[in-house]
Amino acid sequence: MTQAEIKLCSLLLQEHFGEIVEKIGVHLIRTGSQPLRVIAHDTGTSLDQVKKALCVLIQHNLVIYQVHKRGVVEYEAQCSRVLRMLRYPRYIYTAKTLYSDTGELIVEELLLNGKMTMSAVVKKVADRLTETMEDGKTMDYAEVSNTFVRLADTHFVQRCPWVPATENSDPGPPPPAPILVISEKDMYLVPKLSLIGKGKRRRSSDEDAAGEPKAKRPKHSTDNKEPIPDDGIYWQANLDRFHQHFRDQAIVSAVANRMDQTSSEIVRTMLRMSEITTPSTAPFTQPLSSNEIFRSLPVGYNISKQVLDQYLTLLADDPLEFVGKSGDSGGGMYVINLHKALGSLATATLESVVQERFGSRCARIFRLVLQKKHLEQKQVEDFAMIPAKEAKDMLYKMLSGNFISLQEIPKTPDHAPSRTFYLYTVNILSAARMLLHRCYKASTRKVSEGGSHHCIYAGYRCRGGTAPRNRGDDHSP
Amino acid sequence: MAGNKGRGRAAYTFNIEAVGFGRGEKLPDVVLKPPPLFPDTDYKPVPLKAGEGEDYMLALKQELRETMKRMPYYMETPEEKQDIERYSKRYMKVYKEEWIPDWRRLPREMMPRKKCKKGPKSEKAKDTGKGASLANTADVLKKIEELEKRGDGEKSDEENEEKEGSKEKSKEGDEEEDDDAAEQEEYDEEEQEEENDYINSYFEDGDDFGADSDDNMDEATY
């Protein structure tokens, strides 16, 4: 993890959980996997506080534990997951656009609390919705449950791994830490609950009480221990699914910008059809036949089959290669090349960054080097039709900004500089990573200043483009 | 380096023309300091994307920040003890909902353990099944302190003996923790003691340390 990322994690943890949790979290991110007492010793905090902090971090899926040999439990922080905290507003807003206020509040509660049982979520969300409704109206639990089930069906929320209910056949000591498992098919299985009730409106008198009456409330909440029907079944927000949704949105809007509204609708339909069938890291979606696409088009679109076929052919022939043709059965089998699409998006982001930072002539040189892969100094001047001095200057500016790199090709084994070719090239992956790193740095500055949060969204735009590209190429989410 | 000033000054090890400078051309000056912190840019940044969605997300972010601070997961840093307890402090405390994690999902060492052997409450603490009946750590600590102050004189002897006798095997003891659940409390004391070399009773109750000495009996106690 780079220093900028660690700093950003530290700020995020401090903002959300306080200084103690921040100290423990950052220590774990820096040093990797450690047992409990080593953490307490190295950070100089009391064992009790370390335990509390770890409980909070584990609850929010930021730290995982593993049992090593000799019964030692080690804790490991997940830096990338901490960085996702920047995107919480975006996840909540997405849920709002897809499932309206109910969905928005469900996702918000799950993100704020890390893990929750379904009954707890439904109750809380119903209470919150009831408060915003007019007097006399209440939100029914059934409606909230329905939205929850829909979220689970589309994989936006998933079950957390749980302790398997094993009959304790071995009379030995209980393990130092429970081993949590989850199977693929159970991940989105909603338990059969009959949640009957309505949301309760919180009375205004409770808000004012700051003295003794409030002291009694915590005890009161632990007193009504009705048996929870889905005890032990916790749900969490499935962040990968949200990322998949963002990726789909980016591809659809790219197609809309490049071609027209209808083609973007076709691409959106294709992506929707492969939402659940295609794993999120696949290089391309499952092949879809033209007939299937025709049947799944949204109701409002009255295009004939031939027009659809023409559009598909056009999309497949486009040099950007978002859509590819994989066969001819069923009227033509089409796939969406996810990795290629994300790569093109990342490249486009890089080009636009170069243009905004250095000017359009630099951007021309940049696009040229991208296209031709490797170019010598002289060739750059010739192809770009820019005078030598300016071309030199621009190349060096981009070189020092790490957008372009030099590739040495020696002619002789002694690598003598006078007999070596120096070629300019663009390494897209490393340039994208550099840009991502810059975004994190900018976010750090903005988060620490606490001033305008706008730049955090500037970071979103960048990260949205480059992060999937990194995922795609590294094959690691 | 200084010796080469006279000879070989104009000779480079590589073909200077390959890099683009003509022979004998004046080269740019060597830069001897880091680039400026805020250099002038010819191209100003593009305005941020602002729209209904972005405004909503901005409002959400600010709301989330406030909400997070009120959640039970936000751990306040414990304040230093002040000499005089202010009257208004009692009434300005913000009461937060308590949060009790599901102990079944966490490693066993996460559970707060009672320090003292005395008191019936310590047995409840060992019972892993009844997660809900476990008191909050803050209450636990308060009770520990109270009980410690009460049984301080008796305990210090026990602790000393235990500490010296079992310091060697404390390391092994920790690894065999899971082997003997009944000895949790003993090991817990060793854990606490391992952290420093000082005997717990001396420095924990700093207030009582001087007051207990009866050496200066000439002064009347009021």
XYZ file of C-alpha atoms in Angstrom:
699
model
C 0.000 0.000 0.000
C 1.379 3.350 -0.937
C 1.917 6.080 1.590
C -0.830 8.187 0.106
C -3.305 5.328 0.417
C -2.306 4.679 4.008
C -2.726 8.337 4.840
C -6.146 8.354 3.240
C -7.155 5.235 5.153
C -6.019 6.864 8.353
C -8.143 9.936 7.700
C -11.176 7.874 6.786
C -10.932 5.691 9.866
C -10.468 8.687 12.095
C -13.439 10.457 10.612
C -15.722 7.485 10.971
C -14.570 5.634 14.052
C -12.344 7.870 16.132
C -8.673 7.970 16.952
C -8.261 4.685 18.751
C -9.703 2.655 15.906
C -7.627 4.694 13.495
C -4.413 3.914 15.345
C -5.091 0.204 15.389
C -6.324 0.116 11.812
C -3.376 1.991 10.367
C -0.941 -0.118 12.330
C -2.482 -3.256 10.889
C -2.445 -1.868 7.373
C 1.221 -0.981 7.689
C 2.454 -4.160 9.295
C 0.168 -6.813 7.891
C -1.143 -9.743 9.852
C -0.530 -9.615 13.610
C -1.811 -11.249 16.781
C -3.662 -9.350 19.454
C -0.946 -8.792 21.992
C 1.639 -7.668 19.477
C -0.796 -5.000 18.311
C -1.352 -3.812 21.862
C 2.348 -3.718 22.537
C 3.347 -1.948 19.345
C 0.661 0.696 19.422
C 0.948 1.275 23.133
C -2.786 1.044 23.717
C -4.391 -1.023 26.424
C -5.490 -4.522 25.570
C -9.063 -3.669 26.306
C -9.181 -0.819 23.836
C -7.465 -2.890 21.187
C -10.129 -5.534 21.608
C -12.898 -3.012 21.270
C -11.317 -1.424 18.217
C -10.853 -4.801 16.559
C -14.463 -5.698 17.260
C -15.571 -2.511 15.525
C -13.284 -3.122 12.561
C -14.347 -6.754 12.187
C -17.984 -5.742 12.391
C -17.461 -3.396 9.460
C -15.605 -5.990 7.384
C -12.404 -3.978 7.476
C -10.369 -6.555 9.370
C -10.424 -10.327 9.068
C -8.964 -12.878 11.406
C -7.269 -16.180 10.809
C -6.256 -18.947 13.129
C -2.671 -19.925 12.701
C -0.833 -22.872 14.131
C -0.617 -23.231 17.887
C -3.905 -21.444 18.309
C -2.641 -17.954 17.601
C -5.245 -15.749 15.999
C -3.906 -13.129 13.629
C -5.736 -10.066 12.393
C -5.314 -8.548 9.006
C -6.638 -5.248 7.730
C -7.932 -4.833 4.225
C -6.724 -1.520 2.927
C -8.708 -1.606 -0.283
C -11.895 -2.161 1.677
C -11.129 0.864 3.857
C -10.732 2.968 0.733
C -14.166 1.918 -0.420
C -15.564 3.981 2.424
C -15.051 6.967 0.153
C -17.710 5.591 -2.120
C -20.450 5.106 0.416
C -22.508 8.069 -0.826
C -22.302 6.724 -4.347
C -23.523 3.281 -3.307
C -26.411 4.798 -1.410
C -27.331 7.056 -4.303
C -27.246 4.118 -6.716
C -29.594 2.167 -4.468
C -31.872 5.184 -4.442
C -32.001 5.367 -8.222
C -32.729 1.664 -8.526
C -35.002 0.947 -5.585
C -36.132 4.388 -4.394
C -36.066 5.559 -0.795
C -36.633 2.176 0.796
C -33.709 0.626 -0.998
C -31.592 3.651 -0.237
C -32.204 3.387 3.487
C -31.619 -0.353 3.546
C -28.226 0.045 1.915
C -27.398 2.995 4.144
C -28.164 1.033 7.295
C -26.108 -1.898 6.095
C -23.156 0.309 5.244
C -23.297 2.199 8.538
C -23.538 -0.924 10.635
C -21.366 -3.307 8.666
C -23.501 -6.378 9.227
C -27.096 -6.678 10.337
C -29.820 -9.275 10.516
C -32.692 -8.848 8.110
C -35.240 -8.292 10.851
C -33.143 -5.555 12.416
C -32.714 -3.803 9.065
C -36.405 -3.982 8.247
C -37.399 -2.633 11.619
C -34.966 0.260 11.533
C -35.757 1.266 7.984
C -39.489 1.108 8.630
C -39.047 3.374 11.643
C -36.996 5.849 9.665
C -39.432 5.929 6.783
C -42.370 6.341 9.114
C -40.802 9.431 10.587
C -40.589 11.111 7.223
C -44.157 10.283 6.327
C -47.113 12.418 7.140
C -48.780 12.135 10.494
C -50.883 9.076 10.920
C -49.227 7.093 8.143
C -46.802 4.302 8.874
C -44.560 2.144 6.755
C -45.423 -1.502 6.724
C -42.699 -4.064 7.361
C -43.897 -6.119 4.408
C -43.034 -3.420 1.929
C -39.548 -3.000 3.324
C -39.105 -6.775 3.296
C -40.083 -6.911 -0.341
C -37.489 -4.347 -1.260
C -34.926 -6.262 0.762
C -35.765 -9.454 -1.093
C -35.407 -7.666 -4.395
C -32.018 -6.335 -3.368
C -30.946 -9.851 -2.432
C -32.227 -11.285 -5.702
C -30.208 -8.820 -7.730
C -27.209 -9.537 -5.484
C -26.819 -6.050 -4.092
C -26.878 -7.418 -0.574
C -25.385 -10.728 0.414
C -25.173 -12.949 3.412
C -22.111 -12.891 5.585
C -20.257 -16.132 6.172
C -21.447 -17.813 9.327
C -20.435 -20.427 11.837
C -21.507 -23.825 10.573
C -23.771 -25.604 13.001
C -21.661 -28.666 13.619
C -22.568 -31.243 16.211
C -19.724 -31.065 18.616
C -18.458 -34.572 18.140
C -14.964 -33.819 19.377
C -14.973 -33.208 23.117
C -11.821 -31.168 22.830
C -11.524 -27.481 23.631
C -13.432 -25.022 21.479
C -11.286 -23.438 18.784
C -9.796 -20.049 19.549
C -11.797 -18.469 16.772
C -14.819 -19.640 14.813
C -14.251 -20.625 11.218
C -16.823 -18.836 9.122
C -17.976 -20.441 5.903
C -20.399 -19.604 3.176
C -21.423 -21.477 0.091
C -22.174 -19.843 -3.216
C -25.753 -20.970 -3.368
C -26.612 -19.724 0.108
C -25.222 -16.292 -0.389
C -28.428 -14.671 -1.548
C -30.908 -16.946 0.139
C -33.432 -14.896 2.079
C -34.725 -16.646 5.192
C -38.446 -17.202 5.419
C -39.477 -14.610 7.903
C -42.907 -13.361 8.653
C -42.176 -9.839 9.688
C -45.412 -8.281 10.651
C -45.618 -4.810 11.980
C -45.402 -1.200 11.170
C -42.790 1.405 11.669
C -42.880 3.352 14.898
C -42.667 7.035 14.990
C -40.158 8.270 17.513
C -41.840 10.690 19.867
C -40.311 14.132 20.144
C -40.030 13.912 23.943
C -37.370 11.250 23.604
C -35.150 13.555 21.625
C -34.972 16.216 24.317
C -34.191 13.981 27.218
C -30.496 14.266 27.851
C -30.434 13.372 31.498
C -31.699 10.431 33.431
C -34.529 9.294 31.147
C -32.090 8.565 28.391
C -29.861 6.613 30.723
C -32.707 4.194 31.160
C -33.160 3.658 27.444
C -30.109 1.526 26.768
C -31.178 -0.877 29.465
C -34.663 -0.917 28.094
C -33.532 -1.967 24.646
C -31.718 -4.979 26.004
C -34.717 -5.936 28.049
C -37.070 -6.822 25.228
C -35.211 -9.885 24.132
C -37.819 -11.429 21.956
C -36.403 -14.395 20.122
C -35.049 -13.110 16.854
C -36.244 -15.437 14.095
C -33.175 -15.037 11.909
C -30.589 -14.905 14.628
C -27.089 -15.431 13.330
C -27.951 -14.689 9.704
C -26.200 -11.429 8.931
C -26.336 -9.459 5.750
C -23.860 -7.041 4.259
C -23.781 -4.809 1.223
C -22.197 -6.513 -1.769
C -19.760 -3.890 -2.940
C -18.577 -5.874 -5.955
C -22.050 -5.844 -7.364
C -22.176 -2.063 -7.046
C -18.844 -1.819 -8.822
C -20.221 -4.011 -11.557
C -23.158 -1.645 -11.847
C -20.837 1.369 -12.115
C -18.854 -0.426 -14.773
C -22.012 -1.124 -16.739
C -23.087 2.489 -16.403
C -19.718 3.688 -17.679
C -19.870 1.375 -20.711
C -23.420 2.361 -21.565
C -22.710 6.070 -21.347
C -19.562 5.619 -23.446
C -21.599 3.905 -26.160
C -24.238 6.621 -25.935
C -21.594 9.297 -26.409
C -19.955 7.525 -29.283
C -23.038 6.359 -31.115
C -26.632 7.076 -30.243
C -29.276 6.453 -27.660
C -30.648 3.294 -29.256
C -27.314 1.532 -29.375
C -26.719 2.401 -25.749
C -30.086 0.892 -24.874
C -29.156 -2.280 -26.700
C -25.873 -2.490 -24.826
C -27.693 -1.812 -21.563
C -30.102 -4.643 -22.300
C -27.257 -7.003 -23.039
C -25.507 -6.066 -19.811
C -28.677 -6.495 -17.808
C -29.202 -9.939 -19.206
C -25.723 -11.014 -18.192
C -25.781 -9.361 -14.765
C -26.172 -12.514 -12.797
C -24.815 -15.094 -15.181
C -21.416 -13.540 -15.757
C -18.893 -13.343 -12.914
C -17.671 -9.827 -12.235
C -14.095 -10.451 -13.319
C -14.887 -12.195 -16.601
C -13.219 -10.780 -19.719
C -16.468 -10.904 -21.682
C -20.097 -11.662 -21.054
C -21.841 -14.869 -21.977
C -22.797 -14.937 -25.663
C -26.285 -13.649 -26.264
C -28.214 -14.372 -29.407
C -29.854 -11.620 -31.354
C -33.257 -13.209 -30.784
C -32.844 -13.143 -27.029
C -31.802 -9.525 -27.116
C -34.798 -8.680 -29.229
C -37.110 -10.298 -26.710
C -35.504 -8.562 -23.742
C -35.491 -5.061 -25.100
C -37.406 -2.630 -22.897
C -41.053 -2.262 -23.736
C -40.840 1.297 -24.991
C -38.464 0.505 -27.814
C -40.243 -0.424 -31.001
C -37.420 -1.301 -33.291
C -37.799 -4.136 -35.713
C -35.604 -7.188 -35.782
C -33.722 -6.042 -38.873
C -32.920 -2.692 -37.331
C -31.670 -4.447 -34.226
C -29.463 -6.666 -36.356
C -28.074 -3.654 -38.138
C -27.291 -1.953 -34.878
C -25.585 -5.040 -33.564
C -23.477 -5.365 -36.682
C -22.515 -1.727 -36.397
C -21.522 -2.166 -32.778
C -19.492 -5.251 -33.556
C -17.619 -3.506 -36.363
C -16.764 -0.456 -34.336
C -12.992 -0.097 -33.839
C -13.470 0.353 -30.121
C -14.580 -3.282 -29.939
C -17.070 -2.917 -27.129
C -19.259 -5.572 -28.680
C -17.910 -8.624 -30.442
C -19.532 -11.284 -32.542
C -18.814 -14.772 -31.328
C -20.990 -16.904 -33.579
C -23.807 -16.991 -36.039
C -26.428 -19.211 -34.402
C -29.685 -17.704 -33.236
C -29.367 -14.748 -35.534
C -25.837 -13.944 -34.408
C -24.190 -14.424 -31.039
C -22.829 -11.269 -29.486
C -20.695 -10.672 -26.456
C -19.597 -7.524 -24.698
C -15.833 -7.366 -24.291
C -15.668 -6.093 -20.752
C -11.934 -5.930 -20.347
C -11.407 -4.277 -23.690
C -14.159 -1.796 -22.946
C -12.643 -0.874 -19.597
C -9.216 -0.603 -21.185
C -10.555 1.821 -23.764
C -12.242 3.839 -21.056
C -9.037 4.035 -19.037
C -7.090 5.076 -22.116
C -9.668 7.740 -22.904
C -9.377 9.035 -19.354
C -5.601 9.231 -19.700
C -5.889 11.085 -22.986
C -8.268 13.606 -21.544
C -6.053 14.136 -18.508
C -3.061 14.815 -20.758
C -5.111 17.212 -22.809
C -6.320 19.160 -19.812
C -2.908 19.323 -18.183
C -0.577 19.938 -21.096
C -2.668 21.128 -23.994
C -4.045 19.704 -27.188
C -0.711 19.439 -29.005
C 0.671 17.310 -26.232
C -2.472 15.266 -26.434
C -1.823 14.749 -30.128
C 1.668 13.457 -29.419
C 0.287 11.258 -26.665
C -2.329 9.717 -28.911
C 0.298 9.195 -31.548
C 2.616 7.313 -29.243
C -0.342 5.289 -27.985
C -1.258 4.309 -31.455
C 2.219 3.499 -32.727
C 3.381 1.895 -29.496
C 7.099 2.801 -29.784
C 8.530 5.871 -31.451
C 11.880 7.549 -31.618
C 12.306 11.232 -30.984
C 12.719 12.026 -34.668
C 9.729 9.956 -35.670
C 7.530 11.733 -33.156
C 8.395 15.065 -34.708
C 7.688 13.779 -38.198
C 4.410 12.050 -37.504
C 2.962 14.731 -35.269
C 4.049 17.521 -37.617
C 5.210 19.635 -34.729
C 8.524 21.537 -34.822
C 11.405 19.703 -33.187
C 12.001 22.058 -30.305
C 8.388 22.097 -29.181
C 8.011 18.393 -29.641
C 11.070 17.817 -27.461
C 9.744 20.109 -24.810
C 6.342 18.449 -24.743
C 7.785 14.981 -24.678
C 9.963 15.847 -21.735
C 7.063 17.409 -19.888
C 5.034 14.261 -20.300
C 8.043 12.149 -19.424
C 8.564 13.967 -16.161
C 4.852 13.638 -15.453
C 5.201 9.876 -15.925
C 2.631 9.644 -18.661
C 5.222 8.520 -21.188
C 8.222 6.324 -20.524
C 11.471 5.608 -22.312
C 12.378 2.193 -23.564
C 16.040 1.489 -24.184
C 17.038 -0.901 -26.929
C 20.791 -1.434 -26.982
C 22.546 -2.221 -30.217
C 25.680 -3.499 -28.548
C 26.028 -5.646 -25.462
C 27.829 -2.907 -23.578
C 24.742 -0.684 -23.669
C 26.759 2.282 -24.813
C 24.471 5.293 -24.855
C 25.656 6.462 -28.256
C 24.672 3.134 -29.734
C 21.298 2.662 -28.075
C 17.856 3.325 -29.341
C 15.655 5.341 -27.032
C 12.014 4.843 -27.798
C 9.064 6.629 -26.291
C 6.181 4.468 -25.258
C 3.069 4.611 -23.145
C 2.656 1.946 -20.494
C -1.079 2.214 -19.948
C -1.270 0.186 -16.780
C 1.448 2.075 -14.984
C 0.122 5.430 -16.171
C -3.325 4.479 -14.930
C -1.909 3.467 -11.564
C -0.034 6.732 -11.338
C -3.232 8.611 -12.010
C -5.100 6.621 -9.399
C -2.391 7.373 -6.900
C -2.724 11.063 -7.683
C -6.447 10.844 -7.090
C -5.862 9.316 -3.692
C -3.464 12.095 -2.838
C -5.985 14.709 -3.888
C -8.694 12.989 -1.863
C -6.390 12.985 1.146
C -5.938 16.682 0.909
C -9.631 17.284 0.610
C -10.651 14.893 3.347
C -8.126 16.334 5.750
C -9.169 19.870 4.992
C -12.751 18.868 5.450
C -13.682 21.723 3.191
C -15.105 21.195 -0.207
C -16.031 17.617 -0.789
C -16.243 18.207 -4.465
C -12.796 16.925 -5.072
C -13.771 13.641 -3.570
C -16.132 13.294 -6.468
C -13.427 14.278 -8.869
C -11.618 11.326 -7.418
C -14.637 9.147 -8.101
C -14.606 9.901 -11.778
C -10.984 8.975 -12.057
C -11.114 5.967 -9.842
C -14.179 4.677 -11.583
C -12.259 4.496 -14.820
C -8.892 3.344 -13.704
C -9.815 0.976 -10.919
C -11.786 -1.428 -13.111
C -8.955 -1.368 -15.582
C -6.552 -2.417 -12.866
C -8.955 -5.125 -11.890
C -9.243 -6.273 -15.418
C -5.573 -6.520 -16.061
C -4.358 -7.809 -12.785
C -7.168 -10.324 -12.544
C -7.545 -9.408 -8.935
C -10.484 -7.302 -7.754
C 35.211 15.869 -11.129
C 36.956 19.182 -10.716
C 39.949 17.770 -12.516
C 37.970 17.151 -15.682
C 37.181 20.781 -16.129
C 40.050 21.311 -18.496
C 39.841 18.246 -20.617
C 36.965 16.220 -21.875
C 34.599 19.020 -21.094
C 32.692 18.974 -24.307
C 32.699 15.241 -24.870
C 29.558 13.321 -23.950
C 29.422 9.579 -23.671
C 26.496 9.391 -26.045
C 25.496 10.917 -29.298
C 24.053 14.239 -28.255
C 22.128 14.554 -31.486
C 20.103 11.509 -30.720
C 18.528 13.317 -27.792
C 17.767 16.284 -29.966
C 20.335 18.915 -29.094
C 22.576 20.177 -31.857
C 26.307 20.248 -31.349
C 27.592 23.318 -29.616
C 24.109 24.476 -28.737
C 23.608 26.120 -25.406
C 22.125 23.573 -23.072
C 19.514 24.588 -20.546
C 20.804 25.387 -17.070
C 21.103 22.677 -14.488
C 18.272 22.841 -12.019
C 19.651 22.827 -8.500
C 16.481 22.951 -6.449
C 13.211 21.046 -6.361
C 10.418 22.285 -8.598
C 8.152 24.927 -7.059
C 5.357 23.691 -4.836
C 2.591 25.408 -6.770
C 3.889 25.934 -10.292
C 1.981 28.151 -12.672
C -0.042 26.114 -15.052
C -0.979 27.233 -18.505
C -4.157 25.226 -18.456
C -6.582 25.679 -15.621
C -8.466 22.594 -14.396
C -11.868 21.794 -15.776
C -14.762 22.595 -13.418
C -16.068 19.674 -11.426
C -18.992 17.673 -12.598
C -21.969 19.145 -10.816
C -25.454 17.876 -11.177
C -28.395 16.692 -9.190
C -26.753 13.394 -8.407
C -23.516 14.957 -7.272
C -25.324 17.457 -5.038
C -27.281 14.660 -3.451
C -24.154 12.651 -2.836
C -22.460 15.672 -1.307
C -25.340 16.163 1.106
C -25.290 12.463 1.879
C -21.588 12.563 2.650
C -21.989 15.391 5.108
C -24.903 13.654 6.738
C -22.980 10.402 6.987
C -20.103 12.146 8.715
C -22.396 13.445 11.398
C -24.268 10.189 11.781
C -21.087 8.167 12.134
C -19.998 10.221 15.107
C -23.184 9.349 16.954
C -23.044 5.642 16.287
C -21.822 3.263 18.992
C -18.917 2.251 16.769
C -17.280 5.633 17.153
C -14.852 5.228 19.997
C -14.242 8.431 21.865
C -10.749 8.932 23.156
C -10.870 8.714 26.918
C -10.300 12.104 28.421
C -7.547 12.674 30.878
C -8.764 12.803 34.387
C -9.164 16.326 35.587
C -8.420 17.304 39.138
C -11.768 18.875 39.719
C -14.801 17.187 38.312
C -16.904 19.839 36.712
C -20.537 19.858 37.646
C -21.751 20.490 34.144
C -19.925 17.464 32.761
C -22.532 15.136 34.131
C -25.266 16.838 32.197
C -23.443 17.272 28.946
C -22.749 13.619 28.342
C -24.214 12.310 25.153
C -25.789 8.951 25.687
C -25.094 6.561 22.904
C -26.757 3.271 22.222
C -24.710 0.387 23.469
C -23.522 -2.098 20.944
C -22.748 -5.658 21.831
C -21.030 -7.689 19.125
C -22.110 -11.204 18.365
C -19.478 -13.141 20.299
C -20.173 -16.294 18.350
C -18.570 -14.766 15.298
C -15.483 -13.388 16.978
C -12.357 -15.075 18.302
C -12.620 -16.003 21.934
C -9.826 -13.678 22.975
C -11.961 -10.704 21.971
C -14.288 -11.030 24.888
C -13.616 -8.672 27.753
C -12.485 -10.668 30.729
C -12.904 -9.897 34.361
C -9.670 -9.355 36.189
C -10.587 -10.296 39.746
C -11.432 -13.772 40.840
C -13.869 -12.501 43.413
C -17.428 -11.685 42.586
C -20.097 -13.867 41.068
C -20.130 -11.773 37.927
C -16.867 -13.304 36.756
C -18.532 -16.658 36.203
C -21.031 -15.089 33.913
C -18.229 -13.618 31.866
C -16.873 -17.024 31.026
C -20.155 -18.235 29.706
C -19.711 -17.824 25.986
C -23.217 -18.844 25.094
C -25.007 -16.010 26.728
C -23.606 -13.220 24.696
C -26.464 -10.898 25.428
C -26.046 -10.964 29.173
C -22.451 -9.812 29.037
C -22.062 -6.343 30.442
C -20.466 -3.676 28.392
C -16.701 -3.340 28.712
C -16.941 0.098 30.258
C -19.112 -1.196 33.087
C -16.795 -4.112 33.507
C -13.827 -1.833 33.921
C -15.614 0.286 36.497
C -16.539 -2.770 38.512
C -13.008 -4.051 38.304
C -11.654 -0.799 39.632
C -14.108 -0.753 42.504
C -13.423 -4.296 43.467
C -9.724 -3.732 43.164
C -9.787 -0.789 45.496
C -11.662 -2.876 48.000
C -9.571 -5.976 47.906
C -6.311 -4.236 47.118
C -4.322 -5.219 50.161
C -5.093 -8.891 49.903
C -4.650 -9.145 46.178
C -1.234 -7.588 45.871
C 0.390 -10.500 47.663
C -1.315 -13.021 45.471
C -0.340 -11.178 42.353
C 3.291 -10.913 43.361
C 3.596 -14.598 43.974
C 1.825 -15.517 40.796
C 3.812 -13.105 38.747
C 7.205 -14.330 39.818
C 6.258 -17.927 39.671
C 4.627 -17.962 36.339
C 6.459 -15.384 34.293
C 8.546 -18.036 32.577
C 5.673 -20.128 31.531
C 3.463 -17.205 30.637
C 4.431 -17.489 26.998
C 3.516 -21.121 26.799
C 0.491 -20.447 28.874
C -0.859 -18.031 26.329
C -0.630 -20.517 23.558
C -2.305 -23.188 25.564
C -5.100 -20.842 26.464
C -7.637 -22.758 24.581
C -6.689 -25.965 26.293
C -8.009 -25.048 29.654
C -11.001 -22.799 29.701
C -11.230 -22.836 33.484
C -7.901 -21.135 33.854
C -8.890 -18.168 31.781
C -8.788 -15.806 34.686
C -5.310 -16.740 35.791
C -3.912 -16.321 32.326
C -5.725 -13.095 32.009
C -3.834 -11.735 34.972
C -0.614 -12.882 33.434
C -1.501 -11.115 30.230
C -2.139 -7.929 32.069
C 1.021 -8.280 34.083
C 3.182 -9.122 31.134
C 2.818 -5.711 29.640
C 5.142 -3.999 32.076
C 7.554 -4.820 34.794
C 5.768 -2.949 37.509
C 3.537 -4.552 40.000
C -0.014 -3.615 39.181
C -1.073 -2.543 42.605
C 1.566 0.140 42.916
C 0.691 2.307 39.995
C -2.929 1.584 39.274
C -4.326 3.267 42.324
C -2.084 6.241 42.386
C -4.459 8.131 44.613
C -4.379 5.594 47.368
C -0.676 5.000 47.381
C 0.435 7.840 49.567
C -2.686 7.972 51.654
C -2.271 4.485 53.026
C 1.057 5.139 54.613
C 0.750 5.562 58.337
C 4.242 6.779 58.953
C 3.455 10.355 59.817
C 1.159 9.810 62.710
C 1.912 13.171 64.272
C -0.400 14.832 61.786
C -3.989 14.560 62.795
C -6.278 13.103 60.250
C -9.471 14.998 59.742
